[in-house]
Structures are given as structure tokens and as C-alpha cells.
Short mmCIF file of C-alpha atoms in Angstrom, two decimals:
data_model
loop_
_atom_site.label_atom_id
_atom_site.label_comp_id
_atom_site.label_asym_id
_atom_site.label_seq_id
_atom_site.Cartn_x
_atom_site.Cartn_y
_atom_site.Cartn_z
CA UNK A 1 -77.09 176.75 97.13
CA UNK A 2 -76.13 173.82 94.87
CA UNK A 3 -72.56 173.60 96.36
CA UNK A 4 -74.06 173.16 99.71
CA UNK A 5 -76.35 170.64 98.68
CA UNK A 6 -73.72 168.54 96.93
CA UNK A 7 -71.57 168.78 100.22
CA UNK A 8 -74.12 167.72 102.04
CA UNK A 9 -74.54 164.55 99.79
CA UNK A 10 -70.95 163.42 100.43
CA UNK A 11 -71.32 163.61 103.79
CA UNK A 12 -74.25 161.14 103.95
CA UNK A 13 -72.31 158.97 101.54
CA UNK A 14 -69.55 158.67 103.65
CA UNK A 15 -71.86 157.83 106.54
CA UNK A 16 -73.16 154.91 104.74
CA UNK A 17 -69.79 153.42 104.02
CA UNK A 18 -68.66 150.13 106.15
CA UNK A 19 -67.03 152.19 108.82
CA UNK A 20 -70.25 154.27 109.82
CA UNK A 21 -70.41 158.06 110.81
CA UNK A 22 -68.86 159.24 113.82
CA UNK A 23 -66.64 156.10 114.45
CA UNK A 24 -62.73 156.41 113.72
CA UNK A 25 -60.60 153.92 111.80
CA UNK A 26 -58.93 151.30 114.15
CA UNK A 27 -55.22 151.08 113.55
CA UNK A 28 -53.66 147.73 114.30
CA UNK A 29 -51.15 147.39 117.31
CA UNK A 30 -47.30 146.93 116.89
CA UNK A 31 -46.28 143.68 119.23
CA UNK A 32 -42.58 144.73 119.14
CA UNK A 33 -43.55 148.27 120.31
CA UNK A 34 -45.54 146.87 123.16
CA UNK A 35 -42.67 144.63 124.36
CA UNK A 36 -40.09 147.63 124.10
CA UNK A 37 -42.60 149.70 126.28
CA UNK A 38 -42.67 146.84 129.21
CA UNK A 39 -39.05 146.55 129.30
CA UNK A 40 -38.55 150.16 129.25
CA UNK A 41 -41.04 150.29 132.36
CA UNK A 42 -39.24 147.45 134.16
CA UNK A 43 -35.85 149.32 133.46
CA UNK A 44 -37.47 152.49 135.02
CA UNK A 45 -39.05 150.75 137.95
CA UNK A 46 -35.32 149.12 138.68
CA UNK A 47 -33.67 152.39 138.31
CA UNK A 48 -36.10 154.13 140.59
CA UNK A 49 -35.72 151.52 143.38
CA UNK A 50 -32.17 151.65 143.34
CA UNK A 51 -32.30 155.15 143.73
CA UNK A 52 -34.66 155.13 146.33
CA UNK A 53 -32.33 152.32 148.13
CA UNK A 54 -29.57 154.82 148.08
CA UNK A 55 -31.68 157.60 149.73
CA UNK A 56 -32.93 155.25 152.30
CA UNK A 57 -29.21 153.88 153.16
CA UNK A 58 -28.04 157.67 153.58
CA UNK A 59 -31.06 158.20 155.89
CA UNK A 60 -30.51 155.11 157.87
CA UNK A 61 -33.70 153.51 156.77
CA UNK A 62 -31.82 149.95 156.31
CA UNK A 63 -34.86 147.80 156.41
CA UNK A 64 -36.48 150.07 153.80
CA UNK A 65 -33.17 149.98 151.97
CA UNK A 66 -32.87 146.28 151.65
CA UNK A 67 -36.39 145.86 150.60
CA UNK A 68 -36.07 148.18 147.77
CA UNK A 69 -32.79 146.39 146.72
CA UNK A 70 -34.78 143.08 146.79
CA UNK A 71 -37.32 144.20 144.63
CA UNK A 72 -34.87 145.70 142.09
CA UNK A 73 -32.97 142.52 142.03
CA UNK A 74 -36.11 140.50 141.27
CA UNK A 75 -36.67 142.80 138.13
CA UNK A 76 -33.46 141.14 136.79
CA UNK A 77 -32.07 144.14 134.85
CA UNK A 78 -28.93 142.79 133.79
CA UNK A 79 -27.20 146.54 133.01
CA UNK A 80 -28.00 147.25 136.82
CA UNK A 81 -26.62 143.89 138.47
CA UNK A 82 -23.31 145.82 139.19
CA UNK A 83 -24.97 148.96 140.53
CA UNK A 84 -27.34 146.94 142.67
CA UNK A 85 -24.40 144.90 144.11
CA UNK A 86 -22.42 148.10 144.83
CA UNK A 87 -25.64 149.46 146.69
CA UNK A 88 -25.98 146.00 148.67
CA UNK A 89 -22.05 146.43 149.58
CA UNK A 90 -22.94 149.71 150.76
CA UNK A 91 -26.05 148.73 152.85
CA UNK A 92 -24.06 146.03 154.43
CA UNK A 93 -21.09 147.87 155.41
CA UNK A 94 -23.45 150.68 156.93
CA UNK A 95 -25.47 148.12 158.70
CA UNK A 96 -21.93 146.28 159.90
CA UNK A 97 -21.11 149.70 161.56
CA UNK A 98 -24.40 149.83 163.22
CA UNK A 99 -24.06 146.27 164.60
CA UNK A 100 -20.59 146.89 165.62
CA UNK A 101 -21.76 149.78 167.71
CA UNK A 102 -24.45 147.58 169.45
CA UNK A 103 -22.26 145.17 170.50
CA UNK A 104 -19.49 147.32 171.66
CA UNK A 105 -20.87 147.80 174.89
CA UNK A 106 -21.14 143.99 175.82
CA UNK A 107 -17.69 143.73 174.41
CA UNK A 108 -16.17 146.33 176.78
CA UNK A 109 -18.17 144.71 179.76
CA UNK A 110 -16.78 141.38 178.90
CA UNK A 111 -20.00 140.08 177.92
CA UNK A 112 -18.04 138.19 175.02
CA UNK A 113 -20.23 134.88 174.60
CA UNK A 114 -23.45 136.96 174.40
CA UNK A 115 -22.11 139.70 171.83
CA UNK A 116 -20.58 136.80 169.80
CA UNK A 117 -23.58 134.71 169.94
CA UNK A 118 -25.74 137.78 168.60
CA UNK A 119 -23.24 138.32 165.86
CA UNK A 120 -23.04 134.89 164.97
CA UNK A 121 -27.01 134.54 164.75
CA UNK A 122 -27.13 137.79 162.66
CA UNK A 123 -24.21 136.32 160.26
CA UNK A 124 -26.20 132.92 159.70
CA UNK A 125 -29.44 134.96 158.95
CA UNK A 126 -28.00 137.28 156.41
CA UNK A 127 -25.76 134.91 154.73
CA UNK A 128 -23.82 138.00 153.37
CA UNK A 129 -19.79 137.81 153.49
CA UNK A 130 -19.56 141.41 153.10
CA UNK A 131 -21.45 142.13 156.22
CA UNK A 132 -19.58 139.21 158.12
CA UNK A 133 -16.39 140.37 156.91
CA UNK A 134 -17.12 144.20 158.04
CA UNK A 135 -18.30 143.26 161.17
CA UNK A 136 -15.49 141.15 162.12
CA UNK A 137 -12.99 143.90 161.07
CA UNK A 138 -14.52 146.59 163.08
CA UNK A 139 -15.06 144.39 166.28
CA UNK A 140 -11.64 142.28 165.89
CA UNK A 141 -9.55 144.34 168.38
CA UNK A 142 -12.34 144.59 171.26
CA UNK A 143 -13.46 140.93 170.56
CA UNK A 144 -9.73 139.79 171.09
CA UNK A 145 -9.27 141.78 174.14
CA UNK A 146 -12.85 140.95 175.60
CA UNK A 147 -11.69 137.25 174.98
CA UNK A 148 -8.37 137.44 176.56
CA UNK A 149 -9.67 139.14 179.62
CA UNK A 150 -12.54 136.54 180.04
CA UNK A 151 -9.89 133.88 179.61
CA UNK A 152 -7.56 135.37 182.18
CA UNK A 153 -10.48 135.38 184.78
CA UNK A 154 -11.28 131.93 184.30
CA UNK A 155 -7.43 130.76 184.34
CA UNK A 156 -7.20 132.59 187.57
CA UNK A 157 -10.14 130.72 189.26
CA UNK A 158 -8.74 127.63 187.90
CA UNK A 159 -11.89 127.19 185.62
CA UNK A 160 -10.09 125.70 182.52
CA UNK A 161 -12.89 123.51 181.27
CA UNK A 162 -15.20 126.55 181.16
CA UNK A 163 -12.68 128.38 179.34
CA UNK A 164 -12.25 125.49 176.71
CA UNK A 165 -16.05 125.50 176.56
CA UNK A 166 -16.29 129.17 175.69
CA UNK A 167 -13.35 128.88 173.28
CA UNK A 168 -14.82 125.72 171.57
CA UNK A 169 -18.16 127.58 170.92
CA UNK A 170 -18.50 128.09 167.07
CA UNK A 171 -19.70 131.69 167.68
CA UNK A 172 -16.47 132.57 169.50
CA UNK A 173 -14.37 130.85 166.54
CA UNK A 174 -16.34 132.70 163.84
CA UNK A 175 -16.31 136.22 165.40
CA UNK A 176 -12.72 135.75 166.40
CA UNK A 177 -11.51 134.16 163.17
CA UNK A 178 -9.17 131.50 162.46
CA UNK A 179 -5.76 132.99 163.31
CA UNK A 180 -6.74 134.87 166.59
CA UNK A 181 -8.80 131.83 167.67
CA UNK A 182 -5.95 129.53 167.09
CA UNK A 183 -3.52 131.89 169.13
CA UNK A 184 -5.88 131.99 171.97
CA UNK A 185 -6.56 128.32 172.05
CA UNK A 186 -2.81 127.70 172.11
CA UNK A 187 -2.15 130.29 174.82
CA UNK A 188 -5.05 128.67 177.08
CA UNK A 189 -4.20 124.98 176.64
CA UNK A 190 -0.45 126.26 177.45
CA UNK A 191 -1.49 127.81 180.69
CA UNK A 192 -3.89 125.04 181.59
CA UNK A 193 -1.10 122.65 181.10
CA UNK A 194 1.30 124.43 183.31
CA UNK A 195 -1.16 125.22 185.88
CA UNK A 196 -1.98 121.60 186.28
CA UNK A 197 1.96 120.63 186.17
CA UNK A 198 1.96 122.87 189.19
CA UNK A 199 -0.59 120.78 191.08
CA UNK A 200 1.38 117.68 190.26
CA UNK A 201 4.67 119.10 191.54
CA UNK A 202 4.05 117.98 195.49
CA UNK A 203 3.13 114.85 194.19
CA UNK A 204 5.94 114.05 192.22
CA UNK A 205 8.28 115.48 194.88
CA UNK A 206 6.76 112.97 197.42
CA UNK A 207 7.22 110.05 194.72
CA UNK A 208 3.22 109.70 194.68
CA UNK A 209 3.17 108.31 191.17
CA UNK A 210 -0.35 107.21 191.32
CA UNK A 211 -1.76 110.07 192.86
CA UNK A 212 -0.46 112.32 190.32
CA UNK A 213 -1.64 110.05 187.52
CA UNK A 214 -5.05 110.24 189.33
CA UNK A 215 -5.05 114.16 189.17
CA UNK A 216 -4.03 114.21 185.60
CA UNK A 217 -6.99 111.53 184.35
CA UNK A 218 -9.39 113.97 186.59
CA UNK A 219 -8.38 117.00 184.84
CA UNK A 220 -8.97 115.29 181.35
CA UNK A 221 -12.35 114.16 182.66
CA UNK A 222 -13.28 117.61 183.97
CA UNK A 223 -12.36 118.88 180.59
CA UNK A 224 -9.68 121.06 181.99
CA UNK A 225 -7.16 119.83 179.83
CA UNK A 226 -7.29 117.91 176.45
CA UNK A 227 -6.46 114.63 175.62
CA UNK A 228 -3.44 115.71 174.10
CA UNK A 229 -2.56 117.86 177.24
CA UNK A 230 -3.07 115.00 179.34
CA UNK A 231 -0.63 112.64 177.51
CA UNK A 232 1.66 115.47 178.13
CA UNK A 233 1.46 115.70 181.59
CA UNK A 234 1.19 111.86 182.16
CA UNK A 235 4.66 111.86 180.15
CA UNK A 236 6.07 114.13 182.86
CA UNK A 237 4.76 111.90 185.67
CA UNK A 238 6.32 108.92 183.78
CA UNK A 239 9.45 110.65 183.29
CA UNK A 240 9.88 111.52 186.74
CA UNK A 241 8.65 107.73 188.07
CA UNK A 242 10.82 105.82 185.61
CA UNK A 243 14.31 106.16 187.10
CA UNK A 244 12.58 105.30 190.65
CA UNK A 245 10.80 102.33 189.29
CA UNK A 246 14.13 100.90 187.49
CA UNK A 247 16.00 101.48 190.53
CA UNK A 248 13.60 99.76 192.69
CA UNK A 249 13.40 96.98 190.73
CA UNK A 250 16.94 96.46 190.27
CA UNK A 251 17.40 96.52 193.90
CA UNK A 252 14.66 93.87 194.59
CA UNK A 253 16.77 91.10 192.51
CA UNK A 254 18.04 89.17 194.96
CA UNK A 255 16.05 90.23 197.73
CA UNK A 256 13.36 88.31 200.08
CA UNK A 257 10.78 90.93 199.13
CA UNK A 258 11.38 90.31 195.53
CA UNK A 259 7.91 89.01 194.70
CA UNK A 260 6.09 91.96 196.72
CA UNK A 261 8.43 94.42 195.22
CA UNK A 262 7.60 93.06 191.47
CA UNK A 263 3.60 93.49 192.43
CA UNK A 264 4.40 96.98 193.39
CA UNK A 265 6.35 97.82 190.36
CA UNK A 266 3.75 96.18 188.01
CA UNK A 267 1.07 98.08 189.87
CA UNK A 268 2.87 101.32 189.13
CA UNK A 269 3.52 100.53 185.45
CA UNK A 270 0.06 99.74 184.86
CA UNK A 271 -1.22 102.97 186.34
CA UNK A 272 1.03 104.95 184.68
CA UNK A 273 -0.28 103.37 181.14
CA UNK A 274 2.69 101.06 180.21
CA UNK A 275 2.42 97.94 179.03
CA UNK A 276 4.79 94.66 180.18
CA UNK A 277 6.33 93.35 177.21
CA UNK A 278 8.84 90.87 176.33
CA UNK A 279 12.30 92.45 175.25
CA UNK A 280 12.01 90.60 172.06
CA UNK A 281 8.75 91.74 170.77
CA UNK A 282 8.34 94.97 168.81
CA UNK A 283 5.05 96.42 167.68
CA UNK A 284 3.94 98.04 170.87
CA UNK A 285 2.24 101.21 170.84
CA UNK A 286 5.13 104.00 171.36
CA UNK A 287 3.10 105.47 174.15
CA UNK A 288 2.60 102.26 175.70
CA UNK A 289 6.09 101.13 175.72
CA UNK A 290 8.26 101.36 178.72
CA UNK A 291 11.58 103.07 178.85
CA UNK A 292 14.27 100.40 177.89
CA UNK A 293 16.24 100.53 181.13
CA UNK A 294 12.95 99.82 183.12
CA UNK A 295 11.98 97.34 180.83
CA UNK A 296 15.09 95.46 181.38
CA UNK A 297 15.22 95.54 185.12
CA UNK A 298 11.68 94.80 185.62
CA UNK A 299 12.12 91.57 183.14
CA UNK A 300 15.21 90.80 185.32
CA UNK A 301 13.14 90.89 188.37
CA UNK A 302 10.36 88.83 187.11
CA UNK A 303 12.90 86.28 186.05
CA UNK A 304 14.13 86.20 189.46
CA UNK A 305 10.98 85.95 191.07
CA UNK A 306 10.01 82.99 188.91
CA UNK A 307 13.81 81.02 189.60
CA UNK A 308 12.44 81.41 193.31
CA UNK A 309 9.05 79.88 192.51
CA UNK A 310 10.74 76.78 190.55
CA UNK A 311 13.56 76.54 193.20
CA UNK A 312 16.08 76.74 190.29
CA UNK A 313 19.58 75.94 191.12
CA UNK A 314 22.08 78.48 189.75
CA UNK A 315 25.31 77.56 188.29
CA UNK A 316 28.47 78.90 189.40
CA UNK A 317 29.40 79.89 185.80
CA UNK A 318 27.04 79.57 182.93
CA UNK A 319 27.46 76.59 180.61
CA UNK A 320 27.36 76.48 176.77
CA UNK A 321 24.72 74.22 175.11
CA UNK A 322 23.19 73.74 171.78
CA UNK A 323 19.64 73.22 170.78
CA UNK A 324 18.53 69.82 169.80
CA UNK A 325 15.25 70.27 167.25
CA UNK A 326 12.95 73.27 167.17
CA UNK A 327 12.52 74.30 170.55
CA UNK A 328 9.81 76.57 171.60
CA UNK A 329 11.22 79.47 174.01
CA UNK A 330 9.05 80.08 177.14
CA UNK A 331 9.13 83.72 178.62
CA UNK A 332 11.96 84.27 181.31
CA UNK A 333 9.37 85.67 183.63
CA UNK A 334 6.72 82.61 183.26
CA UNK A 335 8.39 78.99 182.62
CA UNK A 336 4.56 77.87 182.03
CA UNK A 337 3.81 80.83 179.76
CA UNK A 338 3.02 80.81 175.98
CA UNK A 339 5.97 80.61 173.70
CA UNK A 340 6.40 83.69 171.73
CA UNK A 341 9.31 82.32 169.46
CA UNK A 342 11.26 78.86 168.67
CA UNK A 343 14.96 78.09 168.86
CA UNK A 344 16.03 76.35 165.69
CA UNK A 345 18.25 73.39 166.15
CA UNK A 346 21.78 74.17 166.56
CA UNK A 347 21.53 77.53 168.12
CA UNK A 348 24.03 78.13 170.74
CA UNK A 349 22.83 79.11 174.20
CA UNK A 350 24.17 79.55 177.73
CA UNK A 351 22.58 77.74 180.78
CA UNK A 352 22.30 80.19 183.81
CA UNK A 353 20.57 77.57 186.20
CA UNK A 354 18.14 74.45 185.99
CA UNK A 355 15.70 72.49 187.71
CA UNK A 356 14.83 68.82 186.80
CA UNK A 357 12.78 69.75 183.96
CA UNK A 358 13.56 73.20 182.86
CA UNK A 359 16.58 75.39 182.20
CA UNK A 360 16.96 79.07 182.19
CA UNK A 361 18.99 80.20 179.15
CA UNK A 362 20.60 83.34 177.44
CA UNK A 363 21.47 83.58 173.88
CA UNK A 364 24.45 85.70 174.66
CA UNK A 365 27.53 84.75 176.63
CA UNK A 366 27.41 86.21 180.12
CA UNK A 367 31.04 85.64 180.45
CA UNK A 368 31.96 85.85 184.12
CA UNK A 369 28.79 87.63 185.39
CA UNK A 370 27.38 86.60 188.44
CA UNK A 371 23.85 84.62 188.37
CA UNK A 372 21.89 87.76 189.38
CA UNK A 373 23.49 90.32 187.07
CA UNK A 374 22.99 87.70 184.32
CA UNK A 375 19.58 87.79 184.44
CA UNK A 376 19.43 90.75 182.55
CA UNK A 377 20.45 88.68 179.44
CA UNK A 378 17.80 85.84 180.22
CA UNK A 379 16.05 84.65 177.13
CA UNK A 380 13.62 82.25 178.32
CA UNK A 381 12.96 78.66 179.56
CA UNK A 382 13.46 75.66 177.56
CA UNK A 383 13.54 71.76 178.45
CA UNK A 384 16.35 70.37 180.05
CA UNK A 385 16.20 67.50 177.44
CA UNK A 386 16.49 69.72 174.57
CA UNK A 387 20.04 70.82 175.50
CA UNK A 388 23.08 69.17 174.09
CA UNK A 389 26.61 69.42 174.94
CA UNK A 390 27.94 69.08 171.37
CA UNK A 391 26.93 71.38 168.40
CA UNK A 392 23.56 69.78 166.64
CA UNK A 393 23.65 71.70 163.48
CA UNK A 394 24.39 68.28 161.66
CA UNK A 395 22.13 66.05 163.90
CA UNK A 396 18.87 64.47 163.00
CA UNK A 397 16.08 66.26 165.13
CA UNK A 398 14.06 64.46 167.62
CA UNK A 399 11.82 61.79 166.47
CA UNK A 400 8.78 64.13 166.90
CA UNK A 401 10.26 66.34 164.44
CA UNK A 402 11.65 63.60 161.97
CA UNK A 403 8.46 63.17 159.93
CA UNK A 404 8.74 65.13 156.33
CA UNK A 405 12.47 65.69 156.82
CA UNK A 406 14.94 64.71 153.89
CA UNK A 407 17.38 62.12 154.92
CA UNK A 408 20.33 60.15 153.82
CA UNK A 409 19.63 56.49 154.19
CA UNK A 410 20.48 52.86 152.86
CA UNK A 411 17.38 52.54 150.96
CA UNK A 412 18.14 49.56 148.80
CA UNK A 413 18.96 45.98 149.94
CA UNK A 414 22.52 44.91 149.35
CA UNK A 415 23.68 48.23 148.44
CA UNK A 416 26.24 50.05 150.72
CA UNK A 417 25.53 53.34 149.28
CA UNK A 418 23.18 55.95 151.06
CA UNK A 419 20.46 57.82 149.01
CA UNK A 420 17.71 60.44 149.70
CA UNK A 421 14.40 59.80 150.86
CA UNK A 422 11.90 61.59 152.81
CA UNK A 423 10.56 60.27 156.19
CA UNK A 424 6.98 59.40 156.33
CA UNK A 425 6.51 57.38 159.55
CA UNK A 426 8.33 57.16 162.70
CA UNK A 427 7.76 54.41 165.48
CA UNK A 428 10.38 54.66 168.34
CA UNK A 429 13.59 53.66 166.42
CA UNK A 430 11.83 52.64 163.47
CA UNK A 431 11.66 54.96 160.43
CA UNK A 432 9.97 54.79 157.16
CA UNK A 433 11.72 56.76 154.53
CA UNK A 434 10.00 57.00 151.10
CA UNK A 435 12.86 56.94 148.40
CA UNK A 436 12.95 60.03 145.84
CA UNK A 437 13.89 57.91 143.03
CA UNK A 438 10.59 55.88 142.83
CA UNK A 439 8.52 56.70 146.01
CA UNK A 440 9.14 53.28 147.51
CA UNK A 441 8.64 52.88 150.96
CA UNK A 442 11.41 51.35 152.95
CA UNK A 443 11.92 50.71 156.63
CA UNK A 444 15.18 51.39 158.46
CA UNK A 445 16.51 52.64 161.70
CA UNK A 446 17.05 56.19 163.08
CA UNK A 447 20.92 55.16 163.57
CA UNK A 448 21.55 54.35 159.91
CA UNK A 449 20.36 57.73 158.93
CA UNK A 450 21.92 61.11 157.98
CA UNK A 451 20.39 64.76 157.78
CA UNK A 452 19.66 65.09 154.04
CA UNK A 453 20.22 68.93 153.66
CA UNK A 454 22.75 69.65 150.70
CA UNK A 455 24.92 72.55 151.08
CA UNK A 456 27.46 73.98 148.87
CA UNK A 457 30.98 72.21 149.17
CA UNK A 458 29.42 68.80 150.35
CA UNK A 459 30.80 65.58 149.25
CA UNK A 460 28.35 63.32 146.99
CA UNK A 461 28.83 60.50 144.49
CA UNK A 462 27.08 60.96 141.00
CA UNK A 463 27.33 60.08 137.33
CA UNK A 464 30.27 61.96 135.99
CA UNK A 465 32.60 59.69 133.87
CA UNK A 466 31.07 56.66 135.53
CA UNK A 467 28.48 56.05 138.03
CA UNK A 468 28.88 56.88 141.83
CA UNK A 469 32.02 58.91 141.37
CA UNK A 470 33.18 61.73 143.73
CA UNK A 471 31.61 65.22 142.99
CA UNK A 472 31.01 68.48 145.14
CA UNK A 473 27.60 70.13 145.61
CA UNK A 474 28.13 73.48 143.79
CA UNK A 475 24.54 74.63 144.02
CA UNK A 476 21.10 73.60 145.59
CA UNK A 477 18.07 75.72 146.09
CA UNK A 478 15.98 74.36 148.70
CA UNK A 479 12.56 72.67 147.70
CA UNK A 480 14.35 72.29 144.32
CA UNK A 481 14.68 68.38 143.15
CA UNK A 482 17.59 69.14 141.14
CA UNK A 483 21.13 69.97 142.41
CA UNK A 484 24.30 71.53 140.28
CA UNK A 485 27.36 69.23 141.05
CA UNK A 486 30.91 69.80 139.91
CA UNK A 487 32.76 66.47 139.12
CA UNK A 488 36.52 66.12 140.43
CA UNK A 489 37.42 66.80 136.63
CA UNK A 490 36.06 70.19 137.12
CA UNK A 491 32.93 69.49 135.06
CA UNK A 492 29.51 71.01 136.33
CA UNK A 493 26.47 69.69 135.61
CA UNK A 494 22.52 69.54 137.01
CA UNK A 495 21.76 66.10 138.36
CA UNK A 496 18.08 64.98 139.95
CA UNK A 497 18.39 64.64 143.75
CA UNK A 498 17.10 61.17 143.04
CA UNK A 499 20.44 60.41 141.29
CA UNK A 500 22.76 61.41 144.29
CA UNK A 501 24.41 59.02 146.27
CA UNK A 502 26.64 59.24 149.49
CA UNK A 503 28.55 57.24 152.26
CA UNK A 504 28.39 57.54 155.81
CA UNK A 505 32.08 58.40 155.99
CA UNK A 506 31.24 61.58 153.61
CA UNK A 507 28.56 62.85 155.89
CA UNK A 508 28.70 64.31 159.42
CA UNK A 509 27.96 62.00 162.15
CA UNK A 510 24.52 62.51 163.72
CA UNK A 511 22.80 61.37 166.74
#
């Protein structure tokens, strides 16, 4: 009895404590343990989704498999990354097989464009290189066969523009792959080019050059051939036309119909895309340049027509002359045309014929060639007044070209020696020369002046042992105000140009 009462008292005491009777003591939670549990749950969830996705793939529930794999990827379990990738590749290859089967009927039915468009759209939507590569591998043989058949049909119908448009579609290129696409494109372009060449054959045989060129341009415009193929075809037209045009130009020289023939030749040259250019000019685009023979004969014909317009009097034999002054050379085909280059003073030329004012010249000796034959060498037209019967290399240039020239002249009173100066003014025969020595301007006349060019071996007077002793120019650089001279004793020294002197008998005569 006492023992029971004691037990009851102990129970009551326990119930009166801070916890209270009937309540369990609260144990504090472990944060690390909770995190581990959550991570384990994610891993198990990822594992489950991967397994379910694999099953769905095997059961051909591809949409479900794709959804499950995306969910597994979102859980981002690093240890599952490779497994998910393998599952994704397996799914992509299974779906690639499905898609290849779906387009197989279209490809066999030559519905290439539709099949390619469908596949290309799916490639873009999936953005999976595995799927894309697998589909292309599975359909490659059919795709190439379908494309070849389609291209053959279009080629037979002459629809090369449509064929090129089909090949140019991005979907065609992506499904075929770079290598197959390039091969089929090259074959198509070759077929189109040769087919077009066949269409030109009759025109070329009949020498209808302009008509052939029109057909080439039309084919390019329609898209039947590329720009490159068009250039190839135009090259064939040119190759056929060039010998005929060359012969026509050559035969027209000397004929009464020369002007009309030149007009016809030039019209065809322009139609075939060539440019008329002077034989002495470079830089014209290669695809615009005429064949050399055609260019020469066309130039000779144009020159002959110009001689007839000007009523030129041909010489029985070409006569040698020398240019006096720097002379602009007008084109052989147009005496009033803009000069393209100048002839330097002293240049040797041969006159083929002339009018009152202008002469037709060549820079190469035509020998005994007849006038018409010599026209192949014609360089252009120059004023008759610029031609001299003697070598003019040491002459003073014409008055209008004297200013700024270095000359020898009697530039000091009561002194017989000549010295160097620069021409600053010309009024008729009166010439003002500024001395190099002191910049003093001196008036004299043209007939007392000599050309002031200093060349090696030229005799001058300078200070050797004494003033104004004979010496020879050893070296002078154009533009420098000193020259190296060699005295008769053999001594070499540099002398200012202002200290050099000369005499008329030491210098070449001038006019």
C-alpha cells in the first residue's frame, strides 16, 4: 500500500514539471541532415525520370520520353549528366529513324522540295546535331537520287532557272550536305551551259554575233545560267567573232566603205562587251580587252578613216623627223582627240603623211611598207610645226616652253664667257634670265642662249689651278646646285653650278 502511494506521488511530481504530463520532449532538428535528404530526393527523382524516359523510348512514346528527359535535365544532377546525354542521343536516333521513314515516300515520289522543307523545319525546331546528322545519313541516298531525278526532268524541259532555284534553296543544301550539293550544282551548271551553247550554235555558224550575245544575256536574266556561266558563253561568242571582225577591219582599210565598216565593227565590239582602247594604254579590265590582233586592225581602220576625213596626203615613203619641244600626241583615230601622252624633245619619229597643220607619225621605222600597211604602226597626230629635220636633243625648246629652263647665256656685260641661269620671262626673241650666282635678272636674246643641261663628259670652265680653266663634268645629279668636275690635271672637285663657265664653241649648237 505504501509502495503504491509512493509511486503515485512520483507520477504527480513529474506531471508538475516544466514539460507537463502527456507531452513528449521536443528534439532539435539537424539542418545538415535535412539538406542531405532533399538532395537524395532530387537524385532519386532524376533517376526515376531517366528510367521512365528509357522505357518510353523503347515503347516509342517519344514525346513522353522527351518530356521526362527535360525534367531530368532540369534537376541538374551532375552524376546523371552523361547518362541523360546518352538517353537523349538514343531518343534522337530513334526519332530520326521515324522521320526518315516518314519522308521516304515523298523522296521516292520525287517530292524532294516538300521533303527537304519538312526536314529542314524539324532540324531548326530541335536544334539537335545528333538528330540532324542521323536523319541526313539515313535519307542521303534517297535524297541524292530524288534531287538528281528532279534536276534531270527540269533540264530535259529546259527549265534551268527552276533547277537552279531548287538547288539554291537552303533546305536542299542542308539536307544534301555540302559535298553532294556542290557536286550536283556543278553538274547542273555544266549541263545548263552546254545546253545554252547548243542553242547558240546556229547563230555562230551563221555569224549572227549580236543575236548570240542577246541569247546569252537573256539566259542570265532568266536565271537559266549563272553570271559566271554567262561570261563563259559570251567568251565562246567572242572567240568565234574575233577572227571575223579582225578580217573585216583589215579588209576595210583603203576601201570606200571604210567609215561604214568601222561603224559596224565598233557596234559589234561594244555588243560583245569589249572596250575600244589605245594600243599604248594599259589597265583595262581583262574581260573588257579586245584580242590584240583585233585591237590593232580596228585601230588601223579608225586611223585610215581619220586620214580620209582630214584629206591627208600620204608620203610615198615615211620620212624621219625629230620632235621639237614637249609635244602632246593625239590618238591616231582622232586628230582632235584628247592627248594620252607626250613625246619628249628629241624623240625620233617617222611621218606617214600630213595635212597643212597635222602629221600622222609612227615611233617605229616602217621601212618600205606601203601607206595602208604602215597604219598598223601609227602612233598618233602631232602639229607639223613641232617636227624638225635635225636631231633636236640639244636644242632649246620652243619659246612657250622656255620659262623655268636652265640655260647657258652671256649674263654679264663685257664678259665673253657664258654662265648658268634660269629663264624667268620670254617676250618674243627677248628672254629674261636670272643668274644662279646672285639672282640678278638679265635680258638677252634667244639666239645667244644654249641648253643648260649638264651631262657627264661635257666641257666647262672652272677654277682648277686658275680661274676659267678647262674641266669636264664628271657627275651631276639633276636638281642639285653642285657638280663634280675633273680638271685636265686629273683633280676632281665639287663646284657650285654658279661658278661654272662655258663658251659657245664648247656647247652644242641650238636653234
